[in-house]
Tab-separated table of C-alpha atoms and ligand atoms in Angstrom:
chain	number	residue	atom	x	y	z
A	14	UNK	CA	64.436	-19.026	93.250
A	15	UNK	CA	64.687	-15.627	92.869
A	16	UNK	CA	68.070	-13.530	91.849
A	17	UNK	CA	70.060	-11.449	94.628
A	18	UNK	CA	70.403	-8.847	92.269
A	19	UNK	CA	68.809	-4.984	93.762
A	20	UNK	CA	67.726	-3.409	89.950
A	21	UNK	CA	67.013	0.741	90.131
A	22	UNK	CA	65.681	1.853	86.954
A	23	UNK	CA	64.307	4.912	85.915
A	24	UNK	CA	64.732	8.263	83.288
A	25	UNK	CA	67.814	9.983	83.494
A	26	UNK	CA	69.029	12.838	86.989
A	27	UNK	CA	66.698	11.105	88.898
A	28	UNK	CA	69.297	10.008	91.709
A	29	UNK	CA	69.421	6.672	89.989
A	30	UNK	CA	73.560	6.260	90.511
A	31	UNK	CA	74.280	8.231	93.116
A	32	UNK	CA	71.352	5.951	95.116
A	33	UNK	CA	72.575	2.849	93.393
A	34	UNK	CA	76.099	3.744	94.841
A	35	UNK	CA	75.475	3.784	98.032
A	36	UNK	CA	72.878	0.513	98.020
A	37	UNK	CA	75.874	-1.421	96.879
A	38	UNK	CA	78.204	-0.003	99.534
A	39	UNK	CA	75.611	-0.707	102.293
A	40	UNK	CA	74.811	-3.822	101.279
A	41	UNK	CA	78.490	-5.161	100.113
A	42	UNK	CA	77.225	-6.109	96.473
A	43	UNK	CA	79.124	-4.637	92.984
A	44	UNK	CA	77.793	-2.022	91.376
A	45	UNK	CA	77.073	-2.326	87.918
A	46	UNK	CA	76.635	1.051	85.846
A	47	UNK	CA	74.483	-0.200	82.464
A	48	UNK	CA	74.407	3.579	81.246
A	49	UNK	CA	78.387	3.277	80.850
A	50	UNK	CA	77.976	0.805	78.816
A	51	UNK	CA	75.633	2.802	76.351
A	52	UNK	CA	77.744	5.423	76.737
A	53	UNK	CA	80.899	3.474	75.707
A	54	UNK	CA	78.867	1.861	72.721
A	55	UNK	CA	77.407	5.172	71.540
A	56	UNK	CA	80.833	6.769	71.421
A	57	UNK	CA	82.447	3.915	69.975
A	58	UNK	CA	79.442	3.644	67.042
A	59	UNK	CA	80.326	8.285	66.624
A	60	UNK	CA	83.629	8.060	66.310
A	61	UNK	CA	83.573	5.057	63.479
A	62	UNK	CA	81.483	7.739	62.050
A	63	UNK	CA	78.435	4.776	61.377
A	64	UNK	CA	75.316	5.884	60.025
A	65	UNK	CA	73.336	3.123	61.938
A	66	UNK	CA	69.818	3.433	59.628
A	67	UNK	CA	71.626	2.413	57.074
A	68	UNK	CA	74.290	-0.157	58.924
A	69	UNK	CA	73.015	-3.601	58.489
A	70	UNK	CA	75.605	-5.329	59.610
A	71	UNK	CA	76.005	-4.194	63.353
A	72	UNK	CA	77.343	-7.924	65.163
A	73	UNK	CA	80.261	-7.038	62.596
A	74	UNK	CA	80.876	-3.990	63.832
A	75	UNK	CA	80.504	-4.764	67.374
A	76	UNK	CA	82.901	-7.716	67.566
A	77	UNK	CA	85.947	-4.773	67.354
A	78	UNK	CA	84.039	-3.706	70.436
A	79	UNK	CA	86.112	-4.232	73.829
A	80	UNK	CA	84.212	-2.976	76.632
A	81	UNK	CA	86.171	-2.908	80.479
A	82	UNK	CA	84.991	-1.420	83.976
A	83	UNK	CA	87.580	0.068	85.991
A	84	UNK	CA	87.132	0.919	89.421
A	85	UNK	CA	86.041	4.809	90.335
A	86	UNK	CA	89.059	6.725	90.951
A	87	UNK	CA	87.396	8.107	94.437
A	88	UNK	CA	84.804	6.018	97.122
A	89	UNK	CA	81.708	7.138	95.612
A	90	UNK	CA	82.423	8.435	92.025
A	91	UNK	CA	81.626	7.442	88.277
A	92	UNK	CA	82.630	3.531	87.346
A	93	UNK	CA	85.846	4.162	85.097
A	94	UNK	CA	85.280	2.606	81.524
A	95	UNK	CA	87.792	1.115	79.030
A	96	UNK	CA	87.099	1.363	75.390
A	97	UNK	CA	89.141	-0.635	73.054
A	98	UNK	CA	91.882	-0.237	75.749
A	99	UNK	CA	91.466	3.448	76.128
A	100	UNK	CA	89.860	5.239	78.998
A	101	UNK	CA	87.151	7.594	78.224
A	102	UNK	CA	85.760	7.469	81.599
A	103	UNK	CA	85.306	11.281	81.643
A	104	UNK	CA	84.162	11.510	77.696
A	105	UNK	CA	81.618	9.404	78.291
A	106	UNK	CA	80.109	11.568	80.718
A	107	UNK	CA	79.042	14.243	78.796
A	108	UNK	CA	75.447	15.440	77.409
A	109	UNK	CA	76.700	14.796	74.091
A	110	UNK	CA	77.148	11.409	74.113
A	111	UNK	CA	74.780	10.679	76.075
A	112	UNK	CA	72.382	11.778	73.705
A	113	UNK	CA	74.324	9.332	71.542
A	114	UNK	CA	73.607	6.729	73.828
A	115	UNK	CA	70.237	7.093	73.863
A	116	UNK	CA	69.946	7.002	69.885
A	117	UNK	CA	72.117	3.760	69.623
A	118	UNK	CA	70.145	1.793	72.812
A	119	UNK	CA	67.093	1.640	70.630
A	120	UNK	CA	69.015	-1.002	68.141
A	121	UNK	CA	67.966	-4.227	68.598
A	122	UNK	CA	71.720	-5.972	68.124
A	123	UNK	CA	73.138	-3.467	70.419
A	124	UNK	CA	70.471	-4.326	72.912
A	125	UNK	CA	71.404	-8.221	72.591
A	126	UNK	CA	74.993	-7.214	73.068
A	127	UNK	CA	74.469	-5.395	76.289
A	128	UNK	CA	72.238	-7.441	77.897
A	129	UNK	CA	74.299	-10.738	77.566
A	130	UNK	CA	77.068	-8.677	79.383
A	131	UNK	CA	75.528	-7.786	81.498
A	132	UNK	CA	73.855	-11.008	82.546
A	133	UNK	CA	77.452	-12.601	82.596
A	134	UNK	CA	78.435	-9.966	85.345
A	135	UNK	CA	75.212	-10.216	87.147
A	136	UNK	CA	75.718	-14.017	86.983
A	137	UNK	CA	76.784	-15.044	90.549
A	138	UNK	CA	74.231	-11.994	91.930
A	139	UNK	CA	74.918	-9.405	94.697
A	140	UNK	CA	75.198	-6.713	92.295
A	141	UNK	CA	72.987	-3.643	91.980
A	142	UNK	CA	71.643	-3.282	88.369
A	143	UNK	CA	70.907	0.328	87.483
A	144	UNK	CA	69.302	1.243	84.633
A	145	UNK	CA	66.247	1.699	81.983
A	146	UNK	CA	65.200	-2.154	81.606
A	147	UNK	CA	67.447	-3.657	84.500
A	148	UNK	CA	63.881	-5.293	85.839
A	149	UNK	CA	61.903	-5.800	83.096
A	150	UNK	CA	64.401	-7.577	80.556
A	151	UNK	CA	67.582	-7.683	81.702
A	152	UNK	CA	67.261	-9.577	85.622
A	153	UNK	CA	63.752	-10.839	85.591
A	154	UNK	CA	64.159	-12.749	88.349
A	155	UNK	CA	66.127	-9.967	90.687
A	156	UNK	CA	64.593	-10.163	94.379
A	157	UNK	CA	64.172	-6.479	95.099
A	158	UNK	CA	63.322	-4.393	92.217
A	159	UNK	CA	62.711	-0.507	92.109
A	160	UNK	CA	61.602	2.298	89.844
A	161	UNK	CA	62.416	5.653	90.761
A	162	UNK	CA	61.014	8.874	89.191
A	163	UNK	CA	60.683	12.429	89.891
A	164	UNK	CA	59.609	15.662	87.965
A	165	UNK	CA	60.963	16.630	84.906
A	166	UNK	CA	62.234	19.876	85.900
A	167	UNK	CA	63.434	18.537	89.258
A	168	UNK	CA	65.883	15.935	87.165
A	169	UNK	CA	67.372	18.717	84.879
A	170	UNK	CA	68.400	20.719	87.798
A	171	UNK	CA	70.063	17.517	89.816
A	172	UNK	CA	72.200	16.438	86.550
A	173	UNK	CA	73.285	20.420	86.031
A	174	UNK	CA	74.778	20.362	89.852
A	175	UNK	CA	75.658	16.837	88.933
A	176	UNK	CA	77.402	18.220	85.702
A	177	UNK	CA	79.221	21.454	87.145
A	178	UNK	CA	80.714	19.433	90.126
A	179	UNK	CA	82.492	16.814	87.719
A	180	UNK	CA	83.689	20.121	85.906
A	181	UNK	CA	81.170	19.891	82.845
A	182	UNK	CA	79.777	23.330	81.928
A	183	UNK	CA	75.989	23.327	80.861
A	184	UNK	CA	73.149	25.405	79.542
A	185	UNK	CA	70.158	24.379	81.393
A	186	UNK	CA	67.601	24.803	79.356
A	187	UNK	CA	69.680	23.330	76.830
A	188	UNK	CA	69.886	20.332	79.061
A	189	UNK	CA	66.360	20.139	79.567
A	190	UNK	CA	65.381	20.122	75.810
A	191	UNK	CA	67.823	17.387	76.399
A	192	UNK	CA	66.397	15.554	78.653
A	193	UNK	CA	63.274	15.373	77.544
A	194	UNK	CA	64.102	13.997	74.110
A	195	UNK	CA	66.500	10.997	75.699
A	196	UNK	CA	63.708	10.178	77.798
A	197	UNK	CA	61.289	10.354	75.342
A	198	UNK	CA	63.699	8.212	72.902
A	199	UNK	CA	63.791	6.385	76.069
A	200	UNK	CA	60.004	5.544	76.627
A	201	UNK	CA	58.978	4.662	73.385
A	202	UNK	CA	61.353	3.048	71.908
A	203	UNK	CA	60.501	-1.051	70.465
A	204	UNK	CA	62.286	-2.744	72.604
A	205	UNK	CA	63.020	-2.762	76.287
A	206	UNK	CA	61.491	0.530	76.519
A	207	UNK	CA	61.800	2.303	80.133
A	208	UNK	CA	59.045	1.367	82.223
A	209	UNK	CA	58.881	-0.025	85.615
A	210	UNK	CA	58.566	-4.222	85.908
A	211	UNK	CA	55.236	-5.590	87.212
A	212	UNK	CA	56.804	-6.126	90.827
A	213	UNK	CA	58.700	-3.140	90.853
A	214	UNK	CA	58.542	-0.473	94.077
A	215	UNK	CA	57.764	2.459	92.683
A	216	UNK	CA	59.327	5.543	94.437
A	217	UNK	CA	58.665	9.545	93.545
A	218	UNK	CA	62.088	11.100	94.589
A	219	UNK	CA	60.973	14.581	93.481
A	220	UNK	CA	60.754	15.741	96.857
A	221	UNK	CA	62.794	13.774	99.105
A	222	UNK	CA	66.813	13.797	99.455
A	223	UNK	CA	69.404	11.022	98.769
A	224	UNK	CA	69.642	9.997	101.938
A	225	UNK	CA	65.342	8.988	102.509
A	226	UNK	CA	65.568	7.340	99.439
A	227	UNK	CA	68.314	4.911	100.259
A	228	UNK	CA	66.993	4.321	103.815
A	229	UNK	CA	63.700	3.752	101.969
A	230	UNK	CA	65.350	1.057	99.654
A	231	UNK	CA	67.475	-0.410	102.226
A	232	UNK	CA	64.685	-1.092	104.468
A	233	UNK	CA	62.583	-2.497	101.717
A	234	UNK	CA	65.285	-5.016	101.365
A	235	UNK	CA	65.768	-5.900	104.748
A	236	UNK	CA	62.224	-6.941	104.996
A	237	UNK	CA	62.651	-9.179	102.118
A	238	UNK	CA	65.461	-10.994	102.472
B	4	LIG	O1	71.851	6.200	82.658
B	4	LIG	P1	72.574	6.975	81.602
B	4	LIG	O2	72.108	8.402	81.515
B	4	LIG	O3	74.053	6.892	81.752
B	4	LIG	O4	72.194	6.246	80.223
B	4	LIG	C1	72.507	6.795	78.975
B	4	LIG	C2	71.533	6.276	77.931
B	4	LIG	O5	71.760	4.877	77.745
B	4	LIG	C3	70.047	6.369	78.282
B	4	LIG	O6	69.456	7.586	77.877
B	4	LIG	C4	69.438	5.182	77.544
B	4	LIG	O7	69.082	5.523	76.226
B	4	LIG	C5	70.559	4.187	77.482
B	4	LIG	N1	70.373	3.092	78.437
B	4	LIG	C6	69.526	2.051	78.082
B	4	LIG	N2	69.388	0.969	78.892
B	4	LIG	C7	70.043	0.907	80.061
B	4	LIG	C8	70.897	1.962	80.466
B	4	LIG	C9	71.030	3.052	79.629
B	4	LIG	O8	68.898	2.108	77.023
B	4	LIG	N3	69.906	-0.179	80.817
């Protein structure tokens, strides 16, 4: 018996939250934002200042981890998170740490971390699971599964709009080189490495807006169910 969980994986400014967002809303499930979670790690691992390659003792460090979703502040926008009871919703957002983010997700005990929370708030299903390994380790067993991609270039120029309208100013080519590198990190790292799961839809989003995408998805599901 198969999970109603909807995972969306994929590299990074390829549409994956905003599409995620409004899957959830159509469908009535909870949206659950596994980046944040990265995010809130990888800032939490910065600011103690850890030098993680030579860290062998991460469970340690991690049980002073406290890790809380708020609701977004507006219909549509980011998932609020609470770190160690203090909101860096709009920290978290940044390049910067994501960059972060992306060098602390290739940890094995990190990995373990996440993924039992996020099992435990997957555990009673309707949720929508975005992503880099939502299908392929995380929710195994999730009914509808997709992988979305789209051009390189494409991405970069989504998260700079994306950026600019929460009020982050960025160099784009700077954000490429960016880019790149996370997904690269991304890609090949050991474990969980991005890919798309066996039975996952594979959708090119290069081309098409929001909107085709989540009519796309929706009707996937709807023949599924
Ligand atoms: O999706 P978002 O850009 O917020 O993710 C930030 C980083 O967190 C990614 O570049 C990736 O390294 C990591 N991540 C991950 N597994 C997930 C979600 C995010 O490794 N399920």
């Amino acid at each position: 018996e198969k999970q109603e969980i909807v995972t969306i994986d994929g590299p990074s400014g390829v549409g994956k939250s905003t599409v995620s967002k409004k899957i959830a809303d159509a469908l009535g499930f909870t949206y659950l934002d596994t980046g944040a979670m990265y995010r809130a790690v990888g800032l939490f691992i910065h600011r103690l200042g850890v030098d993680l390659e030579k860290e062998n003792d991460i469970p340690t460090l991690l049980e002073s981890l406290e890790l809380y979703f708020i609701p977004p502040a507006e219909k549509g926008g980011d998932v609020g998170v609470l770190l160690n009871g203090e909101n860096v919703s709009e920290v978290i957002r940044t390049p910067e740490v994501a960059m972060v983010a992306s060098h602390v997700s290739a940890f094995p005990e990190i990995r373990k971390k996440l993924t039992e929370m996020q099992r435990i708030l997957g555990e009673r299903g309707k949720i929508v699971a975005e992503g880099r390994d939502m299908g392929t380790v995380v929710f195994p067993g999730a009914r509808y599964k997709f992988f979305l991609d789209a051009d390189p270039r494409e991405r970069t120029r989504r998260r700079v709009v994306q950026l600019r309208e929460q009020g982050v100013q960025v160099d784009e080519e700077e954000l490429h080189a960016m880019t790149l590198e996370r997904d690269k990190n991304d890609r090949e790292r050991a474990i969980a490495p991005l890919k798309p799961a066996e039975d996952a839809v594979l959708l090119d989003t290069t081309s098409s807006g929001v909107e085709d995408v989540v009519e796309k998805i929706l009707r996937i599901i709807k023949k599924k169910a």
